[in-house]
PDB file of C-alpha atoms in Angstrom:
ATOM      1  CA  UNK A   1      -0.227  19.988   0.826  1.00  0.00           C
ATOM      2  CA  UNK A   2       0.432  18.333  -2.593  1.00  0.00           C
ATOM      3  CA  UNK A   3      -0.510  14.808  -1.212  1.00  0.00           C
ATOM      4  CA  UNK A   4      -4.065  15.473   0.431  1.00  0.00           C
ATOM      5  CA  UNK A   5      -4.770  17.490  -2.779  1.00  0.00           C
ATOM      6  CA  UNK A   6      -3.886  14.230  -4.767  1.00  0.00           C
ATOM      7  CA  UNK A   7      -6.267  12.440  -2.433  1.00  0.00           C
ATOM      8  CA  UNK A   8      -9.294  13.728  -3.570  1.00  0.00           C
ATOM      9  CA  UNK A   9     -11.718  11.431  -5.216  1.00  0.00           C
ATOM     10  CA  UNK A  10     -13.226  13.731  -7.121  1.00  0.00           C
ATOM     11  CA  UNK A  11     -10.143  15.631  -8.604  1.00  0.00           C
ATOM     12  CA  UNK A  12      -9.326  11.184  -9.294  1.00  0.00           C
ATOM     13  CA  UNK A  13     -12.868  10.586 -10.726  1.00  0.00           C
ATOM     14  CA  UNK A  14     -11.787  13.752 -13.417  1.00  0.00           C
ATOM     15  CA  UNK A  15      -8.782  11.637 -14.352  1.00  0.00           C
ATOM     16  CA  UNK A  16     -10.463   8.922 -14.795  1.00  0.00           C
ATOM     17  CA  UNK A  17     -13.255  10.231 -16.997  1.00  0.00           C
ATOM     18  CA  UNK A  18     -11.221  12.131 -18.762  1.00  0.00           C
ATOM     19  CA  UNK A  19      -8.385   9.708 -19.646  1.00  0.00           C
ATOM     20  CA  UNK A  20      -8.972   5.852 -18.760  1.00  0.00           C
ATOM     21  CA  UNK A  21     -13.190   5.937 -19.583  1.00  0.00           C
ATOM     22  CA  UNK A  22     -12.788   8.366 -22.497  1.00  0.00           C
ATOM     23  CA  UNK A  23      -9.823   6.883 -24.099  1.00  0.00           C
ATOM     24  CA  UNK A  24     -10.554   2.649 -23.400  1.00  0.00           C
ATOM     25  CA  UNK A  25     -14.366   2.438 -23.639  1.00  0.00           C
ATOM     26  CA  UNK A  26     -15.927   5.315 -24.978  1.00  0.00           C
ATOM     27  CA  UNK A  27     -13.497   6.022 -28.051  1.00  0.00           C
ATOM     28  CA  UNK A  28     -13.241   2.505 -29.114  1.00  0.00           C
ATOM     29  CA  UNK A  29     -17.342   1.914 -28.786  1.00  0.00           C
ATOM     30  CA  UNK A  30     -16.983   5.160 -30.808  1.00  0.00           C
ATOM     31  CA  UNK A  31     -15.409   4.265 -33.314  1.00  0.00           C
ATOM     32  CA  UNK A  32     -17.108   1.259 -33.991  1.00  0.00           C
ATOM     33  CA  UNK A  33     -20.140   2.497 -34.485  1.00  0.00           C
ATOM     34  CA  UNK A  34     -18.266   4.940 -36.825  1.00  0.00           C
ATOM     35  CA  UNK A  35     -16.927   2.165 -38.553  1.00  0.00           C
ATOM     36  CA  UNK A  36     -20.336   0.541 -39.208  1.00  0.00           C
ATOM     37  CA  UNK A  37     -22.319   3.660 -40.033  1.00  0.00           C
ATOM     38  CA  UNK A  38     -23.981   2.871 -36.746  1.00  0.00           C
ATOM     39  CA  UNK A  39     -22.854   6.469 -35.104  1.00  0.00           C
ATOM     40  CA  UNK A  40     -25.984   8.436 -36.875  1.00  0.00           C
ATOM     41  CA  UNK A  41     -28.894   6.767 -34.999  1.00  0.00           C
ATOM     42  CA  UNK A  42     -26.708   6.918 -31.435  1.00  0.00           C
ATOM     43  CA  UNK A  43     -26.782   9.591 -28.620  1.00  0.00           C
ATOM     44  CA  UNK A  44     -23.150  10.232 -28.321  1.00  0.00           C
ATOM     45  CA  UNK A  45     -24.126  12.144 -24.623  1.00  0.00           C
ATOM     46  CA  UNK A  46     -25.751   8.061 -23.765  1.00  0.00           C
ATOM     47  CA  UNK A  47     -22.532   6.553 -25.112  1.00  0.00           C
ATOM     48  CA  UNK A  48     -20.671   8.729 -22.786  1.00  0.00           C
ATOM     49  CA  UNK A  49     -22.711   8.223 -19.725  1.00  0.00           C
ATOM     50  CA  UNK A  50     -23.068   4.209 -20.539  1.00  0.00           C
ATOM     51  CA  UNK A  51     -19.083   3.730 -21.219  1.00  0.00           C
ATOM     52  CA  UNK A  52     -18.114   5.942 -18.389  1.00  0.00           C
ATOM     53  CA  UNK A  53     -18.814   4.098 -14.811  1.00  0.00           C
ATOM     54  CA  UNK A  54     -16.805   0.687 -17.002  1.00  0.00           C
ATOM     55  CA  UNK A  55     -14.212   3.080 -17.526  1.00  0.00           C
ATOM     56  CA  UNK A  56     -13.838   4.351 -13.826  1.00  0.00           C
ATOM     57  CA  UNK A  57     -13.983   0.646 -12.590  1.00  0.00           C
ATOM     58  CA  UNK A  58     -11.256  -0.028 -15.451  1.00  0.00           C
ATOM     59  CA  UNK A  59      -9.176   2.340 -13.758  1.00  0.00           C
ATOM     60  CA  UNK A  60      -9.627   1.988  -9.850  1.00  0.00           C
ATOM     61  CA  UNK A  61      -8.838  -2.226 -10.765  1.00  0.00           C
ATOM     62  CA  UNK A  62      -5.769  -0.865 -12.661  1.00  0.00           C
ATOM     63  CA  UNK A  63      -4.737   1.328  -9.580  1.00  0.00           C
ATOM     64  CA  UNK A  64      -5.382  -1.633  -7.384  1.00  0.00           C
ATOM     65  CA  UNK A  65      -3.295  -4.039  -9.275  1.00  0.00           C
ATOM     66  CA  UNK A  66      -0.397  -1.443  -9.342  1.00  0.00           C
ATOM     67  CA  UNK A  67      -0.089  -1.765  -5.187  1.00  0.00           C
ATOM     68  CA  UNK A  68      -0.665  -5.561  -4.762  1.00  0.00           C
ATOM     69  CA  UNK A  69      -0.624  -7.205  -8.111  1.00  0.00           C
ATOM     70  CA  UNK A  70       1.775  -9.776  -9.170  1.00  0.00           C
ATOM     71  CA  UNK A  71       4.153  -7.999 -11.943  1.00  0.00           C
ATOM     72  CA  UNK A  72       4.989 -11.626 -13.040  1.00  0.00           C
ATOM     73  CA  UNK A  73       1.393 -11.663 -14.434  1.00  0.00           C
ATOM     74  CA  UNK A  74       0.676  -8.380 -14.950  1.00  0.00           C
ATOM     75  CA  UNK A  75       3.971  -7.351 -17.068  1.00  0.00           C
ATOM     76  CA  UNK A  76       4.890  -4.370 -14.963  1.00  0.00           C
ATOM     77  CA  UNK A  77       6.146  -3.111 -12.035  1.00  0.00           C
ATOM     78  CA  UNK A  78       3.830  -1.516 -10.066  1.00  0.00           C
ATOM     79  CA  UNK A  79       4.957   2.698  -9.573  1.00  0.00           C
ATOM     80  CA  UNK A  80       1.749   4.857  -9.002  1.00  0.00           C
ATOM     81  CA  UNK A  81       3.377   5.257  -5.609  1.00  0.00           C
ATOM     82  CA  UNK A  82       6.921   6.402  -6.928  1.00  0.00           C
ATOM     83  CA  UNK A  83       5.596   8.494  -9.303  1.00  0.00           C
ATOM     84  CA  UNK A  84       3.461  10.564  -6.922  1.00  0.00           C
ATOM     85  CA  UNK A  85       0.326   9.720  -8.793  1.00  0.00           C
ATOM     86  CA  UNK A  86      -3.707  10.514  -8.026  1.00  0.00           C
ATOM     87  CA  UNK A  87      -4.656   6.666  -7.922  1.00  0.00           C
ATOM     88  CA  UNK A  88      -7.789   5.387  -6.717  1.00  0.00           C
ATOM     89  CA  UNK A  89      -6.316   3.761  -3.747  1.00  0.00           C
ATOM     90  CA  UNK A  90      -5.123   6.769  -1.860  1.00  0.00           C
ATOM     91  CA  UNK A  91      -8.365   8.110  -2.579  1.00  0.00           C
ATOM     92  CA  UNK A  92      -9.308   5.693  -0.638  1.00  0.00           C
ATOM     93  CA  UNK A  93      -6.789   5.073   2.141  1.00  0.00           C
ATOM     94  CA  UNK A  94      -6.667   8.975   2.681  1.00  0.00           C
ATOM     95  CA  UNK A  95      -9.468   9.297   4.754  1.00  0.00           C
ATOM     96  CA  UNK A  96      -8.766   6.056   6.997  1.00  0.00           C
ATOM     97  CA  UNK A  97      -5.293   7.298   7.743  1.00  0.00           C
ATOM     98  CA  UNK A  98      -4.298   8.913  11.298  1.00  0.00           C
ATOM     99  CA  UNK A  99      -3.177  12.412  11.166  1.00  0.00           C
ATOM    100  CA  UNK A 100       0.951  11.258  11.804  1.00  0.00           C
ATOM    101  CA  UNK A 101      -0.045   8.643   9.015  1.00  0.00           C
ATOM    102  CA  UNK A 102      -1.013  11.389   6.728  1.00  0.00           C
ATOM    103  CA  UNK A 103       1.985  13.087   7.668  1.00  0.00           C
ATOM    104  CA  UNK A 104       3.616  10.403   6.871  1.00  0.00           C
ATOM    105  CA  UNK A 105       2.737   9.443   3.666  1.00  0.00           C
ATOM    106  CA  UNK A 106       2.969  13.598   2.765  1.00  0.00           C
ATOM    107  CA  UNK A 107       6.952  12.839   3.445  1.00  0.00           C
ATOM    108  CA  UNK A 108       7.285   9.432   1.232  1.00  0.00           C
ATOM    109  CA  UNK A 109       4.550   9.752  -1.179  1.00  0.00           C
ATOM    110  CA  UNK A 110       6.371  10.575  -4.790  1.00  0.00           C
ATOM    111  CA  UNK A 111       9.775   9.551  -3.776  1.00  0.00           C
ATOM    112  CA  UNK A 112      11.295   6.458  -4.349  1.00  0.00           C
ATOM    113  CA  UNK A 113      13.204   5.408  -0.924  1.00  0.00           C
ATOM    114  CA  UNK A 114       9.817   6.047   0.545  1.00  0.00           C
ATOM    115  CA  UNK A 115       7.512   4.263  -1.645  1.00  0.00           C
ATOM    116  CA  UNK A 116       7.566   0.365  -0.137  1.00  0.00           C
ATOM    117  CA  UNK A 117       6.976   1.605   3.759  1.00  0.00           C
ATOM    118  CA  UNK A 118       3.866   3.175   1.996  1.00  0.00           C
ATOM    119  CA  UNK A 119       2.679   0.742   0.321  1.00  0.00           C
ATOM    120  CA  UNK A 120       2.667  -1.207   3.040  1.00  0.00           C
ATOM    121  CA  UNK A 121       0.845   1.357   5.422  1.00  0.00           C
ATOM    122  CA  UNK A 122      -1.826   1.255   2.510  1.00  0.00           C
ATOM    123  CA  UNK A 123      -2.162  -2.809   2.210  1.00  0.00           C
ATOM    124  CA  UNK A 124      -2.438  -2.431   6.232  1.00  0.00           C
ATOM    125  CA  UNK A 125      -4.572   0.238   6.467  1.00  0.00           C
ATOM    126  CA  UNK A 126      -7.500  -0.751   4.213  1.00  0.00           C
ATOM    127  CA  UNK A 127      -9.276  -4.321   2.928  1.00  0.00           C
ATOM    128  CA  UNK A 128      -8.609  -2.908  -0.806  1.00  0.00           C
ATOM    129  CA  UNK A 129     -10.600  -6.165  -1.906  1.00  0.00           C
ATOM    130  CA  UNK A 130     -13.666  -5.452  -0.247  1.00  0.00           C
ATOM    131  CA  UNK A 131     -13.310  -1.797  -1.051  1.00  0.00           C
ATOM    132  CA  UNK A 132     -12.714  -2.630  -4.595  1.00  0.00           C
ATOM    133  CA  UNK A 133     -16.134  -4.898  -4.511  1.00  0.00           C
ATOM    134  CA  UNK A 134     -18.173  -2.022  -3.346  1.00  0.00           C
ATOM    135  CA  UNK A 135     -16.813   0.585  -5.942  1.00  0.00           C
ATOM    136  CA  UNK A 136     -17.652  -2.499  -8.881  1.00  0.00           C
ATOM    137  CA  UNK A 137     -21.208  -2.429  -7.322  1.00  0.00           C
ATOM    138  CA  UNK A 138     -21.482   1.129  -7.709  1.00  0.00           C
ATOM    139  CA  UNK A 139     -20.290   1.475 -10.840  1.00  0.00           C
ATOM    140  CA  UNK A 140     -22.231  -1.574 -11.509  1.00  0.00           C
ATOM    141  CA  UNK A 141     -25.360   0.330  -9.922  1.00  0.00           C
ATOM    142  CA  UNK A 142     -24.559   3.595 -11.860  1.00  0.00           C
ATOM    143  CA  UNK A 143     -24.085   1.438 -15.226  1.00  0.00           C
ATOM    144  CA  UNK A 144     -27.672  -0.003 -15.032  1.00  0.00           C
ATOM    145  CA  UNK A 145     -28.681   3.451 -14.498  1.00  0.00           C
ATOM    146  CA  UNK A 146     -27.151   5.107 -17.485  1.00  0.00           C
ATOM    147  CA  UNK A 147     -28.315   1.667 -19.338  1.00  0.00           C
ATOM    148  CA  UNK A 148     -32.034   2.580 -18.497  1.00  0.00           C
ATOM    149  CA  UNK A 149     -32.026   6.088 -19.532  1.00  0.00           C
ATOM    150  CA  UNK A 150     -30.861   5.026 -23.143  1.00  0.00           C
ATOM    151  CA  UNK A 151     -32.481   5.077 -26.217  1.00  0.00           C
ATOM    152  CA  UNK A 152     -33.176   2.464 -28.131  1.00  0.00           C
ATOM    153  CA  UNK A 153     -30.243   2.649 -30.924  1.00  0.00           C
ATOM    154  CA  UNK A 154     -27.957   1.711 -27.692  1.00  0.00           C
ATOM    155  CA  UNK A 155     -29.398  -1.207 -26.403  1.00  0.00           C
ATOM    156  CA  UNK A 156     -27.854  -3.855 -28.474  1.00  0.00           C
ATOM    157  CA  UNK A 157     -24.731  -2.491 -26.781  1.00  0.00           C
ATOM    158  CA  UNK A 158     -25.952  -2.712 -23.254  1.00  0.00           C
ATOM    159  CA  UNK A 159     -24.999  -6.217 -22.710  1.00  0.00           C
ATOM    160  CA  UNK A 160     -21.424  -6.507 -24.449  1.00  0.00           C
ATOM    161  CA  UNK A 161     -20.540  -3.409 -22.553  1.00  0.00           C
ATOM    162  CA  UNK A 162     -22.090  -4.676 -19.382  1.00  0.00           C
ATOM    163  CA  UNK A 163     -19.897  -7.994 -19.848  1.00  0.00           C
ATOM    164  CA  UNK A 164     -16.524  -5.458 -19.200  1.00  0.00           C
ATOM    165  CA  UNK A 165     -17.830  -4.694 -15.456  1.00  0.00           C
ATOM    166  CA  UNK A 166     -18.371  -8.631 -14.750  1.00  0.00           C
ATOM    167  CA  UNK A 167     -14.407  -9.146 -15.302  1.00  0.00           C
TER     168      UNK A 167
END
C-alpha cells in the first residue's frame, strides 16, 4: 500500500541524499570552495561522501522536530504527517508497529482528521530520542569514515564540517 511503500528507509535515505544532503551541505561547501578557487585541488566524489551522512542527520533531526518539536521555537507547525510525507520517523516506527497499527496508520496517514491520533501512536510507539542518538552515531561513525578516505585538499574541512553533526 502507499504507506508501507513510504516506510522504507532506503527509498527515505534517497530523499535525503538527494535533496536535504545535496542541497544544505554539499552545495554550499561547493560553492565555497568555488568561490575561493579552492574547487580545483578537491575530489568533488570526497565532498559528496564527507557532506552526505551531516546531511542525512540534518534531515532525520528535521523530521523529528516536525512530530514533537515546539512550533513556538521552531517557527512552524509541524505537517510531515498531514502531508503524507516519507520522513525519517515512520521509517522508523514502521517496523515496531502491530499489524492493526499498520493498518491503522495506512487509514490516517496523509489526511488531516487523522494526523494527531498518529502522531501520538508514533510518540508512544518508539523512544524517538534514543533512536535519534543512535542514527547521530552512525552518521557520526559513517562521517569519520568518509573523513579518513579523503585526500588531503579536504582535510582543513574535516573539522568545520564535523562541528554540524555535534549540534
Amino acid at each position: 500500500s502507499a504507506v508501507s511503500s513510504l516506510a522504507s528507509l532506503e527509498r527515505w535515505t534517497r530523499i535525503a541524499v538527494n535533496k536535504t544532503a545535496h542541497y544544505s551541505v554539499f552545495a554550499p561547501v561547493h560553492l565555497a570552495a568555488l568561490a575561493v578557487d579552492y574547487c580545483e585541488a578537491i575530489d568533488v566524489g570526497q565532498l559528496a561522501r564527507l557532506t552526505e551522512p551531516i546531511g542525512l542527520l540534518f534531515q532525520a533531526q528535521d523530521d523529528v522536530l516536525d512530530l514533537i518539536g515546539d512550533p513556538a521555537l521552531m517557527g512552524k507547525v509541524g505537517r510531515d504527517i498531514e502531508e503524507g510525507k516519507c520522513t525519517w520517523v515512520l521509517c522508523t516506527v514502521w517496523d515496531h508497529l502491530s499489524p492493526a497499527e499498520r493498518e491503522f496508520v495506512q487509514q490516517h496517514y496523509g489526511t488531516e482528521d487523522g494526523a494527531a491520533a498518529v502522531k501520538k501512536l508514533f510518540i508512544e510507539k518508539v523512544d524517538l530520542e534514543k533512536e535519534i542518538a543512535r542514527f547521530e552515531e552512525q552518521t557520526t561513525a559513517w562521517y569519520r569514515e568518509a573523513a579518513e578516505a579523503t585526500s588531503e585538499p579536504l582535510k582543513p574541512l574535516q573539522k568545520p564540517l564535523a562541528a554540524f553533526l555535534n549540534k
